[in-house]
PDB file of N, CA and C in Angstrom:
ATOM      1  N   MET I  83     -71.231   2.854  11.427  1.00  0.00           N
ATOM      2  CA  MET I  83     -71.200   3.040   9.994  1.00  0.00           C
ATOM      3  C   MET I  83     -69.797   2.686   9.485  1.00  0.00           C
ATOM      4  N   PRO I  84     -69.693   1.779   8.526  1.00  0.00           N
ATOM      5  CA  PRO I  84     -68.373   1.393   8.021  1.00  0.00           C
ATOM      6  C   PRO I  84     -67.751   2.532   7.208  1.00  0.00           C
ATOM      7  N   PRO I  85     -66.425   2.562   7.149  1.00  0.00           N
ATOM      8  CA  PRO I  85     -65.783   3.630   6.372  1.00  0.00           C
ATOM      9  C   PRO I  85     -66.130   3.512   4.888  1.00  0.00           C
ATOM     10  N   ARG I  86     -66.187   4.654   4.231  1.00  0.00           N
ATOM     11  CA  ARG I  86     -66.587   4.673   2.819  1.00  0.00           C
ATOM     12  C   ARG I  86     -65.495   4.095   1.922  1.00  0.00           C
ATOM     13  N   TYR I  87     -64.232   4.413   2.246  1.00  0.00           N
ATOM     14  CA  TYR I  87     -63.103   3.930   1.453  1.00  0.00           C
ATOM     15  C   TYR I  87     -62.283   2.961   2.291  1.00  0.00           C
ATOM     16  N   ARG I  88     -61.665   1.997   1.624  1.00  0.00           N
ATOM     17  CA  ARG I  88     -60.823   1.057   2.357  1.00  0.00           C
ATOM     18  C   ARG I  88     -59.520   0.876   1.590  1.00  0.00           C
ATOM     19  N   ARG I  89     -58.490   0.515   2.315  1.00  0.00           N
ATOM     20  CA  ARG I  89     -57.203   0.264   1.687  1.00  0.00           C
ATOM     21  C   ARG I  89     -57.148  -1.169   1.194  1.00  0.00           C
ATOM     22  N   LEU I  90     -56.267  -1.392   0.198  1.00  0.00           N
ATOM     23  CA  LEU I  90     -56.072  -2.758  -0.280  1.00  0.00           C
ATOM     24  C   LEU I  90     -55.319  -3.548   0.776  1.00  0.00           C
ATOM     25  N   ALA I  91     -55.874  -4.642   1.195  1.00  0.00           N
ATOM     26  CA  ALA I  91     -55.235  -5.511   2.180  1.00  0.00           C
ATOM     27  C   ALA I  91     -54.428  -6.596   1.463  1.00  0.00           C
ATOM     28  N   PRO I  92     -53.533  -7.271   2.162  1.00  0.00           N
ATOM     29  CA  PRO I  92     -52.735  -8.325   1.509  1.00  0.00           C
ATOM     30  C   PRO I  92     -53.573  -9.454   0.923  1.00  0.00           C
ATOM     31  N   GLU I  93     -54.764  -9.677   1.470  1.00  0.00           N
ATOM     32  CA  GLU I  93     -55.592 -10.775   0.948  1.00  0.00           C
ATOM     33  C   GLU I  93     -56.430 -10.350  -0.262  1.00  0.00           C
ATOM     34  N   ASP I  94     -56.347  -9.099  -0.680  1.00  0.00           N
ATOM     35  CA  ASP I  94     -57.095  -8.606  -1.837  1.00  0.00           C
ATOM     36  C   ASP I  94     -56.309  -8.839  -3.128  1.00  0.00           C
ATOM     37  N   GLY I  95     -56.079 -10.076  -3.452  1.00  0.00           N
ATOM     38  CA  GLY I  95     -55.256 -10.416  -4.610  1.00  0.00           C
ATOM     39  C   GLY I  95     -55.893 -10.053  -5.935  1.00  0.00           C
ATOM     40  N   VAL I  96     -57.191 -10.258  -6.049  1.00  0.00           N
ATOM     41  CA  VAL I  96     -57.876  -9.969  -7.311  1.00  0.00           C
ATOM     42  C   VAL I  96     -57.880  -8.465  -7.585  1.00  0.00           C
ATOM     43  N   GLU I  97     -58.110  -7.670  -6.541  1.00  0.00           N
ATOM     44  CA  GLU I  97     -58.112  -6.225  -6.716  1.00  0.00           C
ATOM     45  C   GLU I  97     -56.730  -5.733  -7.126  1.00  0.00           C
ATOM     46  N   ARG I  98     -55.684  -6.259  -6.499  1.00  0.00           N
ATOM     47  CA  ARG I  98     -54.317  -5.879  -6.875  1.00  0.00           C
ATOM     48  C   ARG I  98     -54.016  -6.289  -8.313  1.00  0.00           C
ATOM     49  N   LEU I  99     -54.472  -7.444  -8.715  1.00  0.00           N
ATOM     50  CA  LEU I  99     -54.250  -7.917 -10.079  1.00  0.00           C
ATOM     51  C   LEU I  99     -54.931  -6.998 -11.090  1.00  0.00           C
ATOM     52  N   ILE I 100     -56.138  -6.541 -10.788  1.00  0.00           N
ATOM     53  CA  ILE I 100     -56.855  -5.624 -11.671  1.00  0.00           C
ATOM     54  C   ILE I 100     -56.074  -4.320 -11.836  1.00  0.00           C
ATOM     55  N   VAL I 101     -55.591  -3.756 -10.737  1.00  0.00           N
ATOM     56  CA  VAL I 101     -54.853  -2.497 -10.796  1.00  0.00           C
ATOM     57  C   VAL I 101     -53.552  -2.674 -11.559  1.00  0.00           C
ATOM     58  N   ILE I 102     -52.834  -3.756 -11.303  1.00  0.00           N
ATOM     59  CA  ILE I 102     -51.556  -4.001 -11.988  1.00  0.00           C
ATOM     60  C   ILE I 102     -51.769  -4.211 -13.474  1.00  0.00           C
ATOM     61  N   LEU I 103     -52.790  -4.969 -13.845  1.00  0.00           N
ATOM     62  CA  LEU I 103     -53.051  -5.204 -15.267  1.00  0.00           C
ATOM     63  C   LEU I 103     -53.464  -3.922 -15.991  1.00  0.00           C
ATOM     64  N   LEU I 104     -54.302  -3.108 -15.367  1.00  0.00           N
ATOM     65  CA  LEU I 104     -54.686  -1.841 -15.995  1.00  0.00           C
ATOM     66  C   LEU I 104     -53.483  -0.927 -16.163  1.00  0.00           C
ATOM     67  N   PHE I 105     -52.598  -0.877 -15.153  1.00  0.00           N
ATOM     68  CA  PHE I 105     -51.388  -0.069 -15.261  1.00  0.00           C
ATOM     69  C   PHE I 105     -50.497  -0.573 -16.391  1.00  0.00           C
ATOM     70  N   ALA I 106     -50.273  -1.885 -16.443  1.00  0.00           N
ATOM     71  CA  ALA I 106     -49.372  -2.456 -17.446  1.00  0.00           C
ATOM     72  C   ALA I 106     -49.915  -2.294 -18.862  1.00  0.00           C
ATOM     73  N   VAL I 107     -51.182  -2.581 -19.056  1.00  0.00           N
ATOM     74  CA  VAL I 107     -51.761  -2.495 -20.398  1.00  0.00           C
ATOM     75  C   VAL I 107     -51.772  -1.050 -20.894  1.00  0.00           C
ATOM     76  N   SER I 108     -52.138  -0.118 -20.031  1.00  0.00           N
ATOM     77  CA  SER I 108     -52.167   1.275 -20.475  1.00  0.00           C
ATOM     78  C   SER I 108     -50.759   1.803 -20.747  1.00  0.00           C
ATOM     79  N   THR I 109     -49.791   1.439 -19.904  1.00  0.00           N
ATOM     80  CA  THR I 109     -48.416   1.899 -20.118  1.00  0.00           C
ATOM     81  C   THR I 109     -47.836   1.331 -21.400  1.00  0.00           C
ATOM     82  N   ILE I 110     -48.007   0.054 -21.614  1.00  0.00           N
ATOM     83  CA  ILE I 110     -47.479  -0.567 -22.834  1.00  0.00           C
ATOM     84  C   ILE I 110     -48.180  -0.009 -24.067  1.00  0.00           C
ATOM     85  N   GLY I 111     -49.483   0.183 -23.992  1.00  0.00           N
ATOM     86  CA  GLY I 111     -50.226   0.721 -25.131  1.00  0.00           C
ATOM     87  C   GLY I 111     -49.795   2.127 -25.499  1.00  0.00           C
ATOM     88  N   ILE I 112     -49.631   2.994 -24.505  1.00  0.00           N
ATOM     89  CA  ILE I 112     -49.191   4.364 -24.784  1.00  0.00           C
ATOM     90  C   ILE I 112     -47.765   4.369 -25.304  1.00  0.00           C
ATOM     91  N   TYR I 113     -46.913   3.510 -24.757  1.00  0.00           N
ATOM     92  CA  TYR I 113     -45.523   3.447 -25.240  1.00  0.00           C
ATOM     93  C   TYR I 113     -45.467   2.979 -26.693  1.00  0.00           C
ATOM     94  N   VAL I 114     -46.276   2.003 -27.046  1.00  0.00           N
ATOM     95  CA  VAL I 114     -46.296   1.509 -28.428  1.00  0.00           C
ATOM     96  C   VAL I 114     -46.824   2.592 -29.367  1.00  0.00           C
ATOM     97  N   LEU I 115     -47.842   3.325 -28.930  1.00  0.00           N
ATOM     98  CA  LEU I 115     -48.429   4.353 -29.789  1.00  0.00           C
ATOM     99  C   LEU I 115     -47.537   5.584 -29.946  1.00  0.00           C
ATOM    100  N   THR I 116     -46.895   6.017 -28.858  1.00  0.00           N
ATOM    101  CA  THR I 116     -46.138   7.267 -28.906  1.00  0.00           C
ATOM    102  C   THR I 116     -44.636   7.071 -28.954  1.00  0.00           C
ATOM    103  N   GLY I 117     -44.123   5.996 -28.387  1.00  0.00           N
ATOM    104  CA  GLY I 117     -42.681   5.784 -28.324  1.00  0.00           C
ATOM    105  C   GLY I 117     -42.013   6.564 -27.207  1.00  0.00           C
ATOM    106  N   SER I 118     -42.785   7.214 -26.359  1.00  0.00           N
ATOM    107  CA  SER I 118     -42.245   8.013 -25.267  1.00  0.00           C
ATOM    108  C   SER I 118     -42.463   7.289 -23.940  1.00  0.00           C
ATOM    109  N   LEU I 119     -41.366   6.944 -23.288  1.00  0.00           N
ATOM    110  CA  LEU I 119     -41.458   6.192 -22.033  1.00  0.00           C
ATOM    111  C   LEU I 119     -42.013   7.061 -20.910  1.00  0.00           C
ATOM    112  N   LEU I 120     -41.603   8.325 -20.864  1.00  0.00           N
ATOM    113  CA  LEU I 120     -42.039   9.196 -19.772  1.00  0.00           C
ATOM    114  C   LEU I 120     -43.550   9.433 -19.798  1.00  0.00           C
ATOM    115  N   SER I 121     -44.090   9.736 -20.975  1.00  0.00           N
ATOM    116  CA  SER I 121     -45.538   9.953 -21.044  1.00  0.00           C
ATOM    117  C   SER I 121     -46.292   8.647 -20.813  1.00  0.00           C
ATOM    118  N   ALA I 122     -45.712   7.520 -21.243  1.00  0.00           N
ATOM    119  CA  ALA I 122     -46.366   6.232 -21.005  1.00  0.00           C
ATOM    120  C   ALA I 122     -46.441   5.934 -19.509  1.00  0.00           C
ATOM    121  N   LEU I 123     -45.372   6.205 -18.772  1.00  0.00           N
ATOM    122  CA  LEU I 123     -45.390   5.984 -17.324  1.00  0.00           C
ATOM    123  C   LEU I 123     -46.365   6.932 -16.629  1.00  0.00           C
ATOM    124  N   PHE I 124     -46.427   8.175 -17.100  1.00  0.00           N
ATOM    125  CA  PHE I 124     -47.345   9.142 -16.503  1.00  0.00           C
ATOM    126  C   PHE I 124     -48.799   8.706 -16.694  1.00  0.00           C
ATOM    127  N   ILE I 125     -49.154   8.325 -17.904  1.00  0.00           N
ATOM    128  CA  ILE I 125     -50.520   7.869 -18.177  1.00  0.00           C
ATOM    129  C   ILE I 125     -50.801   6.580 -17.408  1.00  0.00           C
ATOM    130  N   GLY I 126     -49.812   5.683 -17.337  1.00  0.00           N
ATOM    131  CA  GLY I 126     -49.983   4.443 -16.577  1.00  0.00           C
ATOM    132  C   GLY I 126     -50.241   4.708 -15.105  1.00  0.00           C
ATOM    133  N   LEU I 127     -49.498   5.657 -14.527  1.00  0.00           N
ATOM    134  CA  LEU I 127     -49.725   6.010 -13.123  1.00  0.00           C
ATOM    135  C   LEU I 127     -51.098   6.647 -12.927  1.00  0.00           C
ATOM    136  N   LEU I 128     -51.520   7.444 -13.890  1.00  0.00           N
ATOM    137  CA  LEU I 128     -52.841   8.055 -13.815  1.00  0.00           C
ATOM    138  C   LEU I 128     -53.936   6.991 -13.843  1.00  0.00           C
ATOM    139  N   VAL I 129     -53.830   6.052 -14.774  1.00  0.00           N
ATOM    140  CA  VAL I 129     -54.825   4.980 -14.884  1.00  0.00           C
ATOM    141  C   VAL I 129     -54.778   4.105 -13.631  1.00  0.00           C
ATOM    142  N   GLY I 130     -53.576   3.807 -13.135  1.00  0.00           N
ATOM    143  CA  GLY I 130     -53.441   2.986 -11.933  1.00  0.00           C
ATOM    144  C   GLY I 130     -54.055   3.646 -10.703  1.00  0.00           C
ATOM    145  N   SER I 131     -53.872   4.958 -10.578  1.00  0.00           N
ATOM    146  CA  SER I 131     -54.445   5.638  -9.416  1.00  0.00           C
ATOM    147  C   SER I 131     -55.973   5.696  -9.499  1.00  0.00           C
ATOM    148  N   VAL I 132     -56.514   5.881 -10.698  1.00  0.00           N
ATOM    149  CA  VAL I 132     -57.965   5.854 -10.856  1.00  0.00           C
ATOM    150  C   VAL I 132     -58.512   4.457 -10.551  1.00  0.00           C
ATOM    151  N   ALA I 133     -57.805   3.436 -11.014  1.00  0.00           N
ATOM    152  CA  ALA I 133     -58.238   2.059 -10.729  1.00  0.00           C
ATOM    153  C   ALA I 133     -58.173   1.759  -9.239  1.00  0.00           C
ATOM    154  N   MET I 134     -57.122   2.248  -8.571  1.00  0.00           N
ATOM    155  CA  MET I 134     -57.006   2.035  -7.131  1.00  0.00           C
ATOM    156  C   MET I 134     -58.145   2.734  -6.382  1.00  0.00           C
ATOM    157  N   GLY I 135     -58.491   3.941  -6.806  1.00  0.00           N
ATOM    158  CA  GLY I 135     -59.608   4.649  -6.183  1.00  0.00           C
ATOM    159  C   GLY I 135     -60.932   3.948  -6.414  1.00  0.00           C
ATOM    160  N   THR I 136     -61.107   3.417  -7.613  1.00  0.00           N
ATOM    161  CA  THR I 136     -62.341   2.697  -7.923  1.00  0.00           C
ATOM    162  C   THR I 136     -62.456   1.419  -7.097  1.00  0.00           C
ATOM    163  N   VAL I 137     -61.359   0.705  -6.948  1.00  0.00           N
ATOM    164  CA  VAL I 137     -61.366  -0.523  -6.149  1.00  0.00           C
ATOM    165  C   VAL I 137     -61.601  -0.186  -4.685  1.00  0.00           C
ATOM    166  N   ALA I 138     -61.080   0.948  -4.218  1.00  0.00           N
ATOM    167  CA  ALA I 138     -61.275   1.335  -2.809  1.00  0.00           C
ATOM    168  C   ALA I 138     -62.740   1.621  -2.516  1.00  0.00           C
ATOM    169  N   VAL I 139     -63.465   2.130  -3.494  1.00  0.00           N
ATOM    170  CA  VAL I 139     -64.881   2.430  -3.287  1.00  0.00           C
ATOM    171  C   VAL I 139     -65.704   1.142  -3.277  1.00  0.00           C
ATOM    172  N   LEU I 140     -65.302   0.160  -4.068  1.00  0.00           N
ATOM    173  CA  LEU I 140     -66.042  -1.098  -4.113  1.00  0.00           C
ATOM    174  C   LEU I 140     -65.906  -1.795  -2.788  1.00  0.00           C
TER     175      LEU I 140
END
C-alpha cells in the first residue's frame, strides 16, 4: 500500500510553483489590505502550509 502523504520532490516543479504563488498572492493581498507586514506573513504562511498539505495529499 503506497503512503497516503508524500513530500515534494525536486522534480515536482508545478506543485512548488502552486504553493509559492498561493503564498505570494495571499501575503501581498493581506499586506495591501491591512498594511501590516507581520499579519501578512502569518496569513501567507498559513495559506502556504494548507497548500502544501493539499499538494501532499494529491
